Short mmCIF file of N, CA and C in Angstrom, two decimals:
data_model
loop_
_atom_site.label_atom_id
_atom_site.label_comp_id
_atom_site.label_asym_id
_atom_site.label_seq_id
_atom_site.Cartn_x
_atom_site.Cartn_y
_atom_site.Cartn_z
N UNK M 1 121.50 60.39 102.21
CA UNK M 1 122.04 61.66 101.78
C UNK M 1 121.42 62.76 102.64
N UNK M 2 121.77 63.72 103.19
CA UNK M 2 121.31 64.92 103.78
C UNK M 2 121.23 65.33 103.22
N UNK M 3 119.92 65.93 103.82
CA UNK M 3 119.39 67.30 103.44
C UNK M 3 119.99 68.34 103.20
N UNK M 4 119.76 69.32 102.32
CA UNK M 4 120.44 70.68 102.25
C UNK M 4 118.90 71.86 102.44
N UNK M 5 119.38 72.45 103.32
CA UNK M 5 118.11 73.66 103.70
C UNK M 5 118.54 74.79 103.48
N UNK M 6 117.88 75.73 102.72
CA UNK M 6 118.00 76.49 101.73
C UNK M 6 117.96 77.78 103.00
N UNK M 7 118.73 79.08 102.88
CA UNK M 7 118.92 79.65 103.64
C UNK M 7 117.56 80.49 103.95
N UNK M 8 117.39 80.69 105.46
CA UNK M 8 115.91 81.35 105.48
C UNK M 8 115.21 82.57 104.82
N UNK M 9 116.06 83.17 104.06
CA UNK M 9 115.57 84.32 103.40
C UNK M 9 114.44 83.90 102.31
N UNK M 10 115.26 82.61 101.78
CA UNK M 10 114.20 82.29 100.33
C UNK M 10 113.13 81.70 100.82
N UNK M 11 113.09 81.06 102.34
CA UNK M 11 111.67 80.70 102.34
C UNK M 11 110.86 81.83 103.21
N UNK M 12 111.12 83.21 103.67
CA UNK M 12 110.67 84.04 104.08
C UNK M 12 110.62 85.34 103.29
N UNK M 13 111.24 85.50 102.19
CA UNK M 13 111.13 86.74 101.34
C UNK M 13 109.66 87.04 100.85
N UNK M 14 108.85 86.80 101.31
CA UNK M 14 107.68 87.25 101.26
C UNK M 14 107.27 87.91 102.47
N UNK M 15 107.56 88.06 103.51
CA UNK M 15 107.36 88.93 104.61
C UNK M 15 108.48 89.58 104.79
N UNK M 16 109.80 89.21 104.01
CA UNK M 16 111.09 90.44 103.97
C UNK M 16 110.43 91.46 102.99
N UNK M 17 109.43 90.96 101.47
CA UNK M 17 109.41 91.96 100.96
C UNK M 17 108.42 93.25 101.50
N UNK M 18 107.08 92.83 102.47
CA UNK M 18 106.24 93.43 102.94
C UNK M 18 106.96 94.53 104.11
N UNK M 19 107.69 93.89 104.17
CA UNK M 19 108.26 94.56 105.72
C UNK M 19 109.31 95.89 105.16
N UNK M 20 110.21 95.11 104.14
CA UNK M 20 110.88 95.98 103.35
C UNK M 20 110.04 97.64 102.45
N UNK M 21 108.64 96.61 102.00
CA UNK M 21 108.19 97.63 101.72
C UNK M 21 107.28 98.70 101.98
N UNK M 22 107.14 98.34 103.34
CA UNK M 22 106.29 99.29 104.54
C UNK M 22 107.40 100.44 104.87
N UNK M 23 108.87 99.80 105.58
CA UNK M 23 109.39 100.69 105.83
C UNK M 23 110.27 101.41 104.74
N UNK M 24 110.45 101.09 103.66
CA UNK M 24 110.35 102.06 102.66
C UNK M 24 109.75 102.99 102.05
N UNK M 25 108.61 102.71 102.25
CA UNK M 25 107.32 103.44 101.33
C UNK M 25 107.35 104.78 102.98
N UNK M 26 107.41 104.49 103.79
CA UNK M 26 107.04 104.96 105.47
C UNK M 26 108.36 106.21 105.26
N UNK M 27 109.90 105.32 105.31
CA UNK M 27 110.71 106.79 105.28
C UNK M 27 111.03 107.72 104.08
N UNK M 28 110.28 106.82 102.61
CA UNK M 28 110.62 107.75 101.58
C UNK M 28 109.89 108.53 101.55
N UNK M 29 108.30 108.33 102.06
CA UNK M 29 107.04 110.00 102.83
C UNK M 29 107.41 110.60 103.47
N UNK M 30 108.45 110.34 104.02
CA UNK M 30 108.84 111.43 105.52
C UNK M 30 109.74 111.66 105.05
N UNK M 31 110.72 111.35 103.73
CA UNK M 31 112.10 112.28 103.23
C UNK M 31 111.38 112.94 101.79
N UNK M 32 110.05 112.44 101.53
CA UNK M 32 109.83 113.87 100.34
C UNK M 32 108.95 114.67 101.50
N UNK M 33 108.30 114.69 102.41
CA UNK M 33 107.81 115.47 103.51
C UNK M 33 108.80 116.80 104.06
N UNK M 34 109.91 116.47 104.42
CA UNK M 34 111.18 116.54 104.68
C UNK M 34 111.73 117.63 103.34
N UNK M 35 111.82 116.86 102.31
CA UNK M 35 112.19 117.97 101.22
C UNK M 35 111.10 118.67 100.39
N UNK M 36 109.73 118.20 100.71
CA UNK M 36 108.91 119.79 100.28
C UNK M 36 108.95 120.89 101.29
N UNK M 37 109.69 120.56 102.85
CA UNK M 37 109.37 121.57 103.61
C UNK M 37 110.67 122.32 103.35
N UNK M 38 111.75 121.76 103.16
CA UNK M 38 113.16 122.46 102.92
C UNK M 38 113.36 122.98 101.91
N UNK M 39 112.47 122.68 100.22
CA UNK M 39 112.19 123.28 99.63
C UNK M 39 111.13 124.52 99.34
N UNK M 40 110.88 124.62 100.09
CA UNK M 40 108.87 125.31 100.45
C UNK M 40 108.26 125.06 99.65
N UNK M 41 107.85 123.71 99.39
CA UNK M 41 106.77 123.65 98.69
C UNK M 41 105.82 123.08 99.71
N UNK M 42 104.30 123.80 99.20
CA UNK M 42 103.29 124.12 100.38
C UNK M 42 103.35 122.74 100.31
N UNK M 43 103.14 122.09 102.16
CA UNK M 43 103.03 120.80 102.22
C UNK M 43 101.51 120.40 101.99
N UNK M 44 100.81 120.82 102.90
CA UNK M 44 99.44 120.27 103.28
C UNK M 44 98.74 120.32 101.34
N UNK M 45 99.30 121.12 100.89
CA UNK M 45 98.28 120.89 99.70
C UNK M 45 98.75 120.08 98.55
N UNK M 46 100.76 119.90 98.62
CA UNK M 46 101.16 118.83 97.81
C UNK M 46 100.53 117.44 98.11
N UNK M 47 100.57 117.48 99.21
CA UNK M 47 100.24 115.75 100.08
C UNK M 47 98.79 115.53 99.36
N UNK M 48 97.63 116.60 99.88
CA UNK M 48 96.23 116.26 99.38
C UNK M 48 96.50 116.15 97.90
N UNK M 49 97.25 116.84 97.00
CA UNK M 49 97.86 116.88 95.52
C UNK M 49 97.88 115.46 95.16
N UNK M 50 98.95 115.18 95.93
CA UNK M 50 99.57 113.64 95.46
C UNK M 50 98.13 112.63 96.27
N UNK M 51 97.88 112.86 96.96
CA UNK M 51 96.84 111.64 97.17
C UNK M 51 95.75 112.12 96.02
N UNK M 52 95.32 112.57 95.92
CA UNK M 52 94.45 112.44 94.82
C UNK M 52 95.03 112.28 93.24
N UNK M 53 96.24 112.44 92.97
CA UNK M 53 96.71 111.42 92.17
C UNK M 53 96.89 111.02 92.09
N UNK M 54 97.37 109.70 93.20
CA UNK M 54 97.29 108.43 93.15
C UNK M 54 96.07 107.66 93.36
N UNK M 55 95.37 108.20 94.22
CA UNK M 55 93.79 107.73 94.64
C UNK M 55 93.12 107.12 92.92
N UNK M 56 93.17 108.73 91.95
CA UNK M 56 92.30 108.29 90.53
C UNK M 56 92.69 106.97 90.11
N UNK M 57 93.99 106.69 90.03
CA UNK M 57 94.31 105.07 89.58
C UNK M 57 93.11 104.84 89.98
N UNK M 58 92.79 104.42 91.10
CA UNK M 58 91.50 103.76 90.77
C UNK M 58 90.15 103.92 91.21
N UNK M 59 90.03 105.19 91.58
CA UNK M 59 88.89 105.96 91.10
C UNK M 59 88.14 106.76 90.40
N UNK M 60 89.12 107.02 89.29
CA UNK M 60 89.29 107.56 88.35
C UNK M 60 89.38 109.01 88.27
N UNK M 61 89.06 109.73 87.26
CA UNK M 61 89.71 111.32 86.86
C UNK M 61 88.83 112.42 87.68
N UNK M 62 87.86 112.11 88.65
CA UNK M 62 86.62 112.66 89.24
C UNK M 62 87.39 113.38 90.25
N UNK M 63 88.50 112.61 90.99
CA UNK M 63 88.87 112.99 92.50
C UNK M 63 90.10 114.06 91.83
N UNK M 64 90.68 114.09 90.89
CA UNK M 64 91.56 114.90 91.28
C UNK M 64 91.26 116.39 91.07
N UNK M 65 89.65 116.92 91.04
CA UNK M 65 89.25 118.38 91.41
C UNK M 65 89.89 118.41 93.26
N UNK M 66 90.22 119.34 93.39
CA UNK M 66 90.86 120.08 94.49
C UNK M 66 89.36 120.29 95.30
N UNK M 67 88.46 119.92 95.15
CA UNK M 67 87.35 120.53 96.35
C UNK M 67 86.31 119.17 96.49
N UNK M 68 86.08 118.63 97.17
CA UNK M 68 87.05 118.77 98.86
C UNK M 68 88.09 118.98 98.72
N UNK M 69 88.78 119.68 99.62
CA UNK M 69 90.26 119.30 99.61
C UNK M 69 90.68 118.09 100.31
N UNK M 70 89.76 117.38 101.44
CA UNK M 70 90.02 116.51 102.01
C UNK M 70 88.59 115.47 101.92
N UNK M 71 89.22 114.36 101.72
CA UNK M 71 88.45 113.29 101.28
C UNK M 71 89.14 111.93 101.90
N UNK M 72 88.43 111.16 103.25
CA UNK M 72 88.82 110.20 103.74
C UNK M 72 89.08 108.73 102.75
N UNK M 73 88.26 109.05 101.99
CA UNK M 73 88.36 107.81 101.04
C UNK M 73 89.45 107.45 100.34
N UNK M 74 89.79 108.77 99.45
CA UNK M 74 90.84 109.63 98.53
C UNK M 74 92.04 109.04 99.74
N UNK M 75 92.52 109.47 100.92
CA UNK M 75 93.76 109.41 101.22
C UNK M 75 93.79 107.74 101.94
N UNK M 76 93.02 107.52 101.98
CA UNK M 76 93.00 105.94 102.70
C UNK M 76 93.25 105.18 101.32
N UNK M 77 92.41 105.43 100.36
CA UNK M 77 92.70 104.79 98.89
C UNK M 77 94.33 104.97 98.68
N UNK M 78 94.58 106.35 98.53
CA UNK M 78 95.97 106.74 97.89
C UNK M 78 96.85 105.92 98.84
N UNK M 79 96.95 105.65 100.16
CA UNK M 79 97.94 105.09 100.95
C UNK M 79 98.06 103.42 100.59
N UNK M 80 96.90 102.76 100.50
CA UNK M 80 96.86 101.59 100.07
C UNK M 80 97.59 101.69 98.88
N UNK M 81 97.57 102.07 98.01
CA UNK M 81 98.20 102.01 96.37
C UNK M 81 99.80 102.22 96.84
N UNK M 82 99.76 103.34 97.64
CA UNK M 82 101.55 103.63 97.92
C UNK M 82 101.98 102.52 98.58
N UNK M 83 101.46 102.03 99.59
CA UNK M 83 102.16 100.73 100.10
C UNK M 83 101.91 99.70 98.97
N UNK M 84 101.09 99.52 98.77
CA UNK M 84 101.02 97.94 97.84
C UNK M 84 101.71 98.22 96.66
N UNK M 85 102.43 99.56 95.97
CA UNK M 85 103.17 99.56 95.31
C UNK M 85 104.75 99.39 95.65
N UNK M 86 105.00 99.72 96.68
CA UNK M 86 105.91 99.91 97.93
C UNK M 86 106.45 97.78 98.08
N UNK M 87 105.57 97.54 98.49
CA UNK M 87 105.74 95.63 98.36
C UNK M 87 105.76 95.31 97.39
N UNK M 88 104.79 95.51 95.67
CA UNK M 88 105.56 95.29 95.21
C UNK M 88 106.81 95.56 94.48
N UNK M 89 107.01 96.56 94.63
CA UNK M 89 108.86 96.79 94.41
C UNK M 89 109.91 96.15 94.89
N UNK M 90 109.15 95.57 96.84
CA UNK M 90 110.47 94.72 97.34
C UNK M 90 110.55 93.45 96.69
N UNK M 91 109.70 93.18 95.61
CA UNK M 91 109.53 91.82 96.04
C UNK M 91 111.30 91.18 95.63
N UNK M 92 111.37 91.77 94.21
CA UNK M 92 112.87 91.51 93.15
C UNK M 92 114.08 91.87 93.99
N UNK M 93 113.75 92.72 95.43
CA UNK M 93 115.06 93.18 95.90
C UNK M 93 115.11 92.10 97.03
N UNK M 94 113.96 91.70 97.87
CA UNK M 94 114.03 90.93 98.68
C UNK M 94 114.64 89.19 98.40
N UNK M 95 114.41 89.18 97.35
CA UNK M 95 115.11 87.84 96.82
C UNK M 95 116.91 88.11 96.04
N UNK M 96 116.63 89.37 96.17
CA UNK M 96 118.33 89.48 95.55
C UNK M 96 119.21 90.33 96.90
N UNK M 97 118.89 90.71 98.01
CA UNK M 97 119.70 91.78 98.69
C UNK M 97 120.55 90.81 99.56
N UNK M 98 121.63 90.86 99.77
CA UNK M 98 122.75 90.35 100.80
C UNK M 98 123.63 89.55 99.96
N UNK M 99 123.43 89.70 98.59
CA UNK M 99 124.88 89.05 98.14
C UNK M 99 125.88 89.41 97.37
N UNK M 100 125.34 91.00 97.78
CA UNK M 100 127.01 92.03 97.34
C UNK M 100 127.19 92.60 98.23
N UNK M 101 128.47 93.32 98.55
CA UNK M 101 128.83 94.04 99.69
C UNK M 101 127.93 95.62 99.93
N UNK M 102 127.77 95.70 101.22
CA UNK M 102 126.71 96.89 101.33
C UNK M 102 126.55 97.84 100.74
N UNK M 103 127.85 98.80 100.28
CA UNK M 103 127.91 99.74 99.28
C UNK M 103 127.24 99.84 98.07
N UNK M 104 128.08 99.01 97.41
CA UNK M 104 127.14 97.96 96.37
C UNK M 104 125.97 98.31 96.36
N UNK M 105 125.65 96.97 96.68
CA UNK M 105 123.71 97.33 96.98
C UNK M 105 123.20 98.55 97.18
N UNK M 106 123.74 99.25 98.19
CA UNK M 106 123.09 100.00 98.55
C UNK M 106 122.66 101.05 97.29
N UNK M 107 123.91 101.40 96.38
CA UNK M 107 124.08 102.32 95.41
C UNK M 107 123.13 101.64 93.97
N UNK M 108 122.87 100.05 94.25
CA UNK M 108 122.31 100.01 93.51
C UNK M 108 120.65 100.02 93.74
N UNK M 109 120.47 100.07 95.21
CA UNK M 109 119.25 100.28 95.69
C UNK M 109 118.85 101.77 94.90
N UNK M 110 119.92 102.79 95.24
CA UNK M 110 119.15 104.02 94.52
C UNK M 110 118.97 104.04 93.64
N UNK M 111 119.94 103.43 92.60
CA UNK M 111 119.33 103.23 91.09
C UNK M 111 118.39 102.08 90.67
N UNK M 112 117.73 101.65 91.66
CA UNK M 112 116.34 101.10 91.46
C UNK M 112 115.41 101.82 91.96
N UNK M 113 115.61 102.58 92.87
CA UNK M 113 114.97 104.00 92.61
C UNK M 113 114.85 104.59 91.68
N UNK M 114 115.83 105.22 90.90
CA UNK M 114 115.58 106.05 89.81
C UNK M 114 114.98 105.23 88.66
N UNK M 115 114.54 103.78 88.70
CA UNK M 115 113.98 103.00 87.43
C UNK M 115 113.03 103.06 88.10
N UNK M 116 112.60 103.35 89.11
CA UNK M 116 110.97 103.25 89.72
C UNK M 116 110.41 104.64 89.76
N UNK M 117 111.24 105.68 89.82
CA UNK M 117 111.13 106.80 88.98
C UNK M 117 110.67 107.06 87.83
N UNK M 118 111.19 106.30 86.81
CA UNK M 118 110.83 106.72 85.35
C UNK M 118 110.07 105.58 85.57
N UNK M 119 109.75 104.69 85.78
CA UNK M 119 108.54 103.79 85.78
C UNK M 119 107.58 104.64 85.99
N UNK M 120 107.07 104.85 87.62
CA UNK M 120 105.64 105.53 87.64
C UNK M 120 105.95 106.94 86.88
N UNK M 121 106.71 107.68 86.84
CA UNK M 121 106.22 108.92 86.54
C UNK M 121 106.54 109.44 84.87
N UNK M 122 106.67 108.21 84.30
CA UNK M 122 106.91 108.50 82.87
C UNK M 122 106.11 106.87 82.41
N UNK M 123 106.67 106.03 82.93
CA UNK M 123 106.15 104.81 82.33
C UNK M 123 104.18 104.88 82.67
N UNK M 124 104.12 104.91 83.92
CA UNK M 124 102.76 105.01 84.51
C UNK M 124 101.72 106.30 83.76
N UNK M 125 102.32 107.27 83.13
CA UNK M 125 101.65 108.37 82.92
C UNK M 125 100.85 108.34 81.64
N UNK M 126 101.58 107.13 81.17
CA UNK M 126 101.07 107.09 79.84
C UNK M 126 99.47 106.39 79.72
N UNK M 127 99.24 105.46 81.04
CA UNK M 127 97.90 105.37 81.72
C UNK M 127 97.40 106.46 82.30
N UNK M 128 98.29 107.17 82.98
CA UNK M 128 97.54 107.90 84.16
C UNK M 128 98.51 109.19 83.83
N UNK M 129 98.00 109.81 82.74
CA UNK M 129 98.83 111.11 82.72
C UNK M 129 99.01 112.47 83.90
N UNK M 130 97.90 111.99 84.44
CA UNK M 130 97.79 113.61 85.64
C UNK M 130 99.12 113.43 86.49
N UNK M 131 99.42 112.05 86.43
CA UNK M 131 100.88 112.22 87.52
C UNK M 131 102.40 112.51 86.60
N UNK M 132 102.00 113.62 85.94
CA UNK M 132 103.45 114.55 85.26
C UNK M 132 103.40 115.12 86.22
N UNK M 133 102.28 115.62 87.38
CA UNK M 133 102.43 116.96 87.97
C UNK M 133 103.36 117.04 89.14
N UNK M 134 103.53 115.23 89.35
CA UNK M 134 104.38 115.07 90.36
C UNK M 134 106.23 114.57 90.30
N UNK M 135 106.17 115.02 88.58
CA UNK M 135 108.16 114.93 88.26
C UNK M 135 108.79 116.07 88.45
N UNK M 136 109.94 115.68 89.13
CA UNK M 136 111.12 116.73 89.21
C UNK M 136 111.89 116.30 90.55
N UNK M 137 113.01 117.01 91.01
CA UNK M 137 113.79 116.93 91.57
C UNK M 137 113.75 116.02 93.25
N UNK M 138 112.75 116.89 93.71
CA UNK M 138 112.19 116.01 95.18
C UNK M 138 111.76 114.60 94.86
N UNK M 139 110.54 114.41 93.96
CA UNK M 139 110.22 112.89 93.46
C UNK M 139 111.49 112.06 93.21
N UNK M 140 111.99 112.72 92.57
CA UNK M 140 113.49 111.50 92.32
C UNK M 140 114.04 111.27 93.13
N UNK M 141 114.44 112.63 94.36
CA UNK M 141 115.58 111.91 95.31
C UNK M 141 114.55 111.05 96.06
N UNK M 142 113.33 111.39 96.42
CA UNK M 142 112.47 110.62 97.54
C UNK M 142 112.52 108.98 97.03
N UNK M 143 112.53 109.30 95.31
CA UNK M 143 112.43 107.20 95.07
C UNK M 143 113.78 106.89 95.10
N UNK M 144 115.09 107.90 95.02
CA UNK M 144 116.16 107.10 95.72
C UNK M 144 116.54 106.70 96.68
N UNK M 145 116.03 107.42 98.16
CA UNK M 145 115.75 106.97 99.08
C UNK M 145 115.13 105.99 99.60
N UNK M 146 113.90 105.43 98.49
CA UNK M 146 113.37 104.32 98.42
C UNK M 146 114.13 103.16 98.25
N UNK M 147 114.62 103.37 96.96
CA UNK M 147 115.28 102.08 96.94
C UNK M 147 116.91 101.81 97.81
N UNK M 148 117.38 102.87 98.56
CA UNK M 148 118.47 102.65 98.93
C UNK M 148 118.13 101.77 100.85
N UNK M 149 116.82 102.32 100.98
CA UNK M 149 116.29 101.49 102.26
C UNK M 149 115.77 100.80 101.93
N UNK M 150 115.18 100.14 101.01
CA UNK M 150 114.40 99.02 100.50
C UNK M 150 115.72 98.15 100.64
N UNK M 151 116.43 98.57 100.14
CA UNK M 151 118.48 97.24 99.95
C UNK M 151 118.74 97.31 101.33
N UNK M 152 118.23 98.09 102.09
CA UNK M 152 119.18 98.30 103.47
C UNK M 152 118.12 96.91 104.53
N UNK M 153 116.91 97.49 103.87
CA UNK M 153 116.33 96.85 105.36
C UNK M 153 116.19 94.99 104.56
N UNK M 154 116.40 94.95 103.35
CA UNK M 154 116.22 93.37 102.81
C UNK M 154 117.86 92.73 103.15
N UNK M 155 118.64 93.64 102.97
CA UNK M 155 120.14 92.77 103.89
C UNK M 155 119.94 92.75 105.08
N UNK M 156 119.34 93.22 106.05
CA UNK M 156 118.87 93.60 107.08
C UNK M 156 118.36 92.04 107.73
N UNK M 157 117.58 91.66 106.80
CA UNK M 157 116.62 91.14 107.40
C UNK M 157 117.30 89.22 107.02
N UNK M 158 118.02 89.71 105.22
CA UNK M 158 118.74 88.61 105.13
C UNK M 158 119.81 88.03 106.25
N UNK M 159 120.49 89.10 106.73
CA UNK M 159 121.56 89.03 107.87
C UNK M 159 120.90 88.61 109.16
N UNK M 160 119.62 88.58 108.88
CA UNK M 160 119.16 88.39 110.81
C UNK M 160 118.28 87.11 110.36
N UNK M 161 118.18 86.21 109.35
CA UNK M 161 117.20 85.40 109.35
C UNK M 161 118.23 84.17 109.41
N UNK M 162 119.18 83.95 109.49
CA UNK M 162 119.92 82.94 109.91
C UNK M 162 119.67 81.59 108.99
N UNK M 163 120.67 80.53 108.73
CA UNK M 163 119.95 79.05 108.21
C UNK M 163 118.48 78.40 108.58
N UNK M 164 117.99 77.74 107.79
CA UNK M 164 116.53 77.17 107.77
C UNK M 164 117.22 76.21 109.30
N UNK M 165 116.33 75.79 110.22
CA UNK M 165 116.60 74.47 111.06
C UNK M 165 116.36 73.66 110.69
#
C-alpha cells in the first residue's frame, strides 16, 4: 500500500507559525506607529507607554512609573512578550490558513484580530489592569491588521511549501 504524505504545511507549521508571527507582530508596530503619528498621538512617549505595560507582565507594577523614561531592560522585555505573543497567536492560524479562498480568510484574519483585541485588552486586564490605558480605536485597527497578515503570510507560506517528498 503507499504511502500517503501529508501536505508540508502540517509538518512545518511550527516555523509557518514563528515566521507568521514575527512578521505580524513587525507590520502591526509599524501600522499602530503609522496611526499614532496620523493621529498625533505623541509617539516616543506612547511606545515607552506601551513597553512598560507590557514589560510589568512580568516585572511587575514597579516599571510602569514613567522615570526613567527609558529602560533597556523594560523595552527588550516588552518586545520579547510582543513577539512571543505574536507566535503564539499564529499558532491556530498556521494550521488552519489556505483552505478558504483569500478574501475569506483574510476577513477572517481581522476578526481574529478583533478577538485578540478583547482578549489582551479586556480579557488580559483583568490580570494586568494598567493595560486599559492602551484601548480604543488605533489598538483595534493595529490587531486587525494583525490578524489580516498573520492569514496572509500563513497562506503564503501554505502555497509555497508544496507536497511532503
Amino acid at each position: 500500500m503507499p504511502h500517503h504524505h501529508p501536505p508540508r504545511r502540517d509538518r512545518t507549521w511550527p516555523a509557518t507559525a514563528v515566521l507568521a508571527g514575527l512578521v505580524a507582530g513587525s507590520v502591526a508596530a509599524a501600522a499602530q506607529l503609522a496611526l499614532w503619528w496620523l493621529t498625533s498621538v505623541p509617539l516616543l512617549a506612547t511606545l515607552l507607554r506601551d513597553a512598560r505595560l507590557t514589560a510589568a507582565i512580568a516585572m511587575g507594577v514597579s516599571v510602569l512609573a514613567p522615570v526613567p523614561a527609558w529602560r533597556g531592560d523594560v523595552w527588550l522585555l516588552a518586545t520579547l512578550i510582543h513577539f512571543a505573543l505574536s507566535i503564539a497567536y499564529a499558532v491556530p492560524v498556521s494550521l488552519l490558513a489556505g483552505r478558504q479562498r483569500a478574501g475569506v480568510e483574510l476577513l477572517a484574519g481581522a476578526g481574529y484580530g478583533a478577538l485578540i483585541y478583547g482578549v489582551n485588552l479586556y480579557g488580559f486586564t483583568t490580570l494586568f489592569p494598567w493595560f486599559s490605558a492602551s484601548r480604543g480605536g488605533v489598538t483595534l485597527l493595529t490587531h486587525l491588521v494583525f490578524g489580516s497578515v498573520l492569514v496572509g503570510v500563513c497562506r503564503w507560506c501554505a502555497r509555497h511549501s508544496g507536497p511532503a517528498a
